[in-house]
């Protein structure tokens, strides 16, 4: 059972609205996307295509690909992206019961 984010809150500043899996979400503008999503309590970024096992950011430096998300239809590493207004972000590699796998 998850209770609170394991990460400290970002400094108060300008936020922008993005969409995570279709729902609006306010994140700090210019922040690292993976860190901002984790701080917002989202830690399941994708499911593995075969078993459907959940994955979330691990290395935070572009090496593990566990932070893959789909941004405007393209698979991207969230730890390599800055938050900007209007991002349409979805989990990547939905399980076989989910939407189309990337
Ligand atoms: S967290 Fe490892 S590539 Fe992004």
Tab-separated table of C-alpha atoms and ligand atoms in Angstrom:
chain	number	residue	atom	x	y	z
A	1	UNK	CA	0.000	0.000	0.000
A	2	UNK	CA	1.418	3.276	-1.083
A	3	UNK	CA	0.949	6.193	1.244
A	4	UNK	CA	3.149	9.101	0.239
A	5	UNK	CA	5.730	9.837	-2.401
A	6	UNK	CA	9.274	8.754	-1.574
A	7	UNK	CA	10.505	11.985	-3.086
A	8	UNK	CA	10.683	15.483	-1.737
A	9	UNK	CA	8.407	18.063	-3.259
A	10	UNK	CA	9.739	20.438	-5.852
A	11	UNK	CA	10.192	24.056	-4.862
A	12	UNK	CA	7.040	26.050	-5.381
A	13	UNK	CA	7.134	27.573	-8.831
A	14	UNK	CA	5.291	27.735	-12.065
A	15	UNK	CA	3.407	24.624	-12.984
A	16	UNK	CA	1.978	23.614	-16.310
A	17	UNK	CA	-0.774	21.201	-17.158
A	18	UNK	CA	0.105	17.954	-18.896
A	19	UNK	CA	-2.039	14.873	-19.382
A	20	UNK	CA	-1.115	11.531	-17.876
A	21	UNK	CA	-3.107	8.661	-19.343
A	22	UNK	CA	-5.820	11.136	-20.325
A	23	UNK	CA	-6.118	12.901	-16.961
A	24	UNK	CA	-4.886	16.471	-16.394
A	25	UNK	CA	-1.913	16.797	-14.078
A	26	UNK	CA	-0.045	19.925	-12.963
A	27	UNK	CA	3.723	19.520	-12.930
A	28	UNK	CA	6.597	21.980	-12.368
A	29	UNK	CA	7.571	23.601	-15.645
A	30	UNK	CA	11.068	22.624	-16.782
A	31	UNK	CA	11.436	19.816	-14.232
A	32	UNK	CA	12.698	16.402	-15.212
A	33	UNK	CA	9.581	14.548	-16.360
A	34	UNK	CA	10.401	11.252	-14.625
A	35	UNK	CA	11.143	13.005	-11.338
A	36	UNK	CA	8.027	15.160	-11.619
A	37	UNK	CA	5.792	12.145	-12.276
A	38	UNK	CA	7.346	10.264	-9.354
A	39	UNK	CA	6.836	13.266	-7.088
A	40	UNK	CA	3.197	13.346	-8.212
A	41	UNK	CA	2.816	9.769	-7.000
A	42	UNK	CA	3.014	8.022	-10.380
A	43	UNK	CA	5.523	5.180	-10.260
A	44	UNK	CA	4.187	2.774	-12.884
A	45	UNK	CA	5.401	4.167	-16.198
A	46	UNK	CA	4.998	1.095	-18.329
A	47	UNK	CA	4.270	-2.607	-18.296
A	48	UNK	CA	6.547	-5.167	-19.886
A	49	UNK	CA	5.004	-6.346	-23.158
A	50	UNK	CA	5.199	-10.080	-22.378
A	51	UNK	CA	4.389	-10.513	-18.688
A	52	UNK	CA	2.757	-7.151	-17.983
A	53	UNK	CA	5.107	-6.555	-15.041
A	54	UNK	CA	5.140	-2.912	-13.921
A	55	UNK	CA	8.196	-0.764	-14.486
A	56	UNK	CA	9.208	2.705	-13.331
A	57	UNK	CA	12.310	4.899	-13.399
A	58	UNK	CA	15.431	3.253	-12.034
A	59	UNK	CA	18.665	4.844	-13.267
A	60	UNK	CA	17.423	8.390	-13.991
A	61	UNK	CA	20.225	8.788	-16.535
A	62	UNK	CA	18.947	7.254	-19.750
A	63	UNK	CA	20.442	3.791	-19.395
A	64	UNK	CA	17.744	1.375	-18.209
A	65	UNK	CA	14.701	2.363	-20.321
A	66	UNK	CA	12.388	1.471	-17.447
A	67	UNK	CA	10.974	5.007	-17.567
A	68	UNK	CA	9.618	4.626	-21.104
A	69	UNK	CA	6.411	6.526	-21.683
A	70	UNK	CA	4.536	7.395	-24.811
A	71	UNK	CA	4.581	11.121	-25.542
A	72	UNK	CA	2.348	12.192	-28.385
A	73	UNK	CA	2.583	8.717	-29.868
A	74	UNK	CA	6.351	8.280	-29.584
A	75	UNK	CA	8.144	6.114	-26.990
A	76	UNK	CA	10.493	8.342	-24.988
A	77	UNK	CA	12.586	8.045	-21.853
A	78	UNK	CA	10.875	10.252	-19.279
A	79	UNK	CA	14.154	10.862	-17.442
A	80	UNK	CA	15.488	12.596	-20.566
A	81	UNK	CA	12.519	14.955	-21.030
A	82	UNK	CA	11.701	18.302	-19.431
A	83	UNK	CA	8.151	19.108	-18.399
A	84	UNK	CA	6.430	21.519	-20.740
A	85	UNK	CA	2.828	22.560	-21.130
A	86	UNK	CA	0.499	20.300	-23.048
A	87	UNK	CA	2.497	17.079	-23.012
A	88	UNK	CA	0.207	14.130	-23.693
A	89	UNK	CA	1.862	11.304	-21.784
A	90	UNK	CA	0.709	7.714	-21.582
A	91	UNK	CA	2.213	4.578	-20.116
A	92	UNK	CA	4.237	2.665	-22.698
A	93	UNK	CA	3.926	-1.028	-23.471
A	94	UNK	CA	0.481	-1.638	-22.098
A	95	UNK	CA	-0.002	-5.225	-21.014
A	96	UNK	CA	-1.662	-7.554	-23.449
A	97	UNK	CA	-5.014	-6.747	-21.890
A	98	UNK	CA	-4.316	-3.049	-22.335
A	99	UNK	CA	-4.009	-0.861	-25.344
A	100	UNK	CA	-1.634	-1.378	-28.243
A	101	UNK	CA	1.953	-2.209	-27.327
A	102	UNK	CA	4.606	0.060	-28.729
B	1	LIG	S1	15.165	5.872	-15.601
B	1	LIG	FE1	16.552	4.611	-16.674
B	1	LIG	S2	16.398	5.322	-18.714
B	1	LIG	FE2	15.127	6.649	-17.601
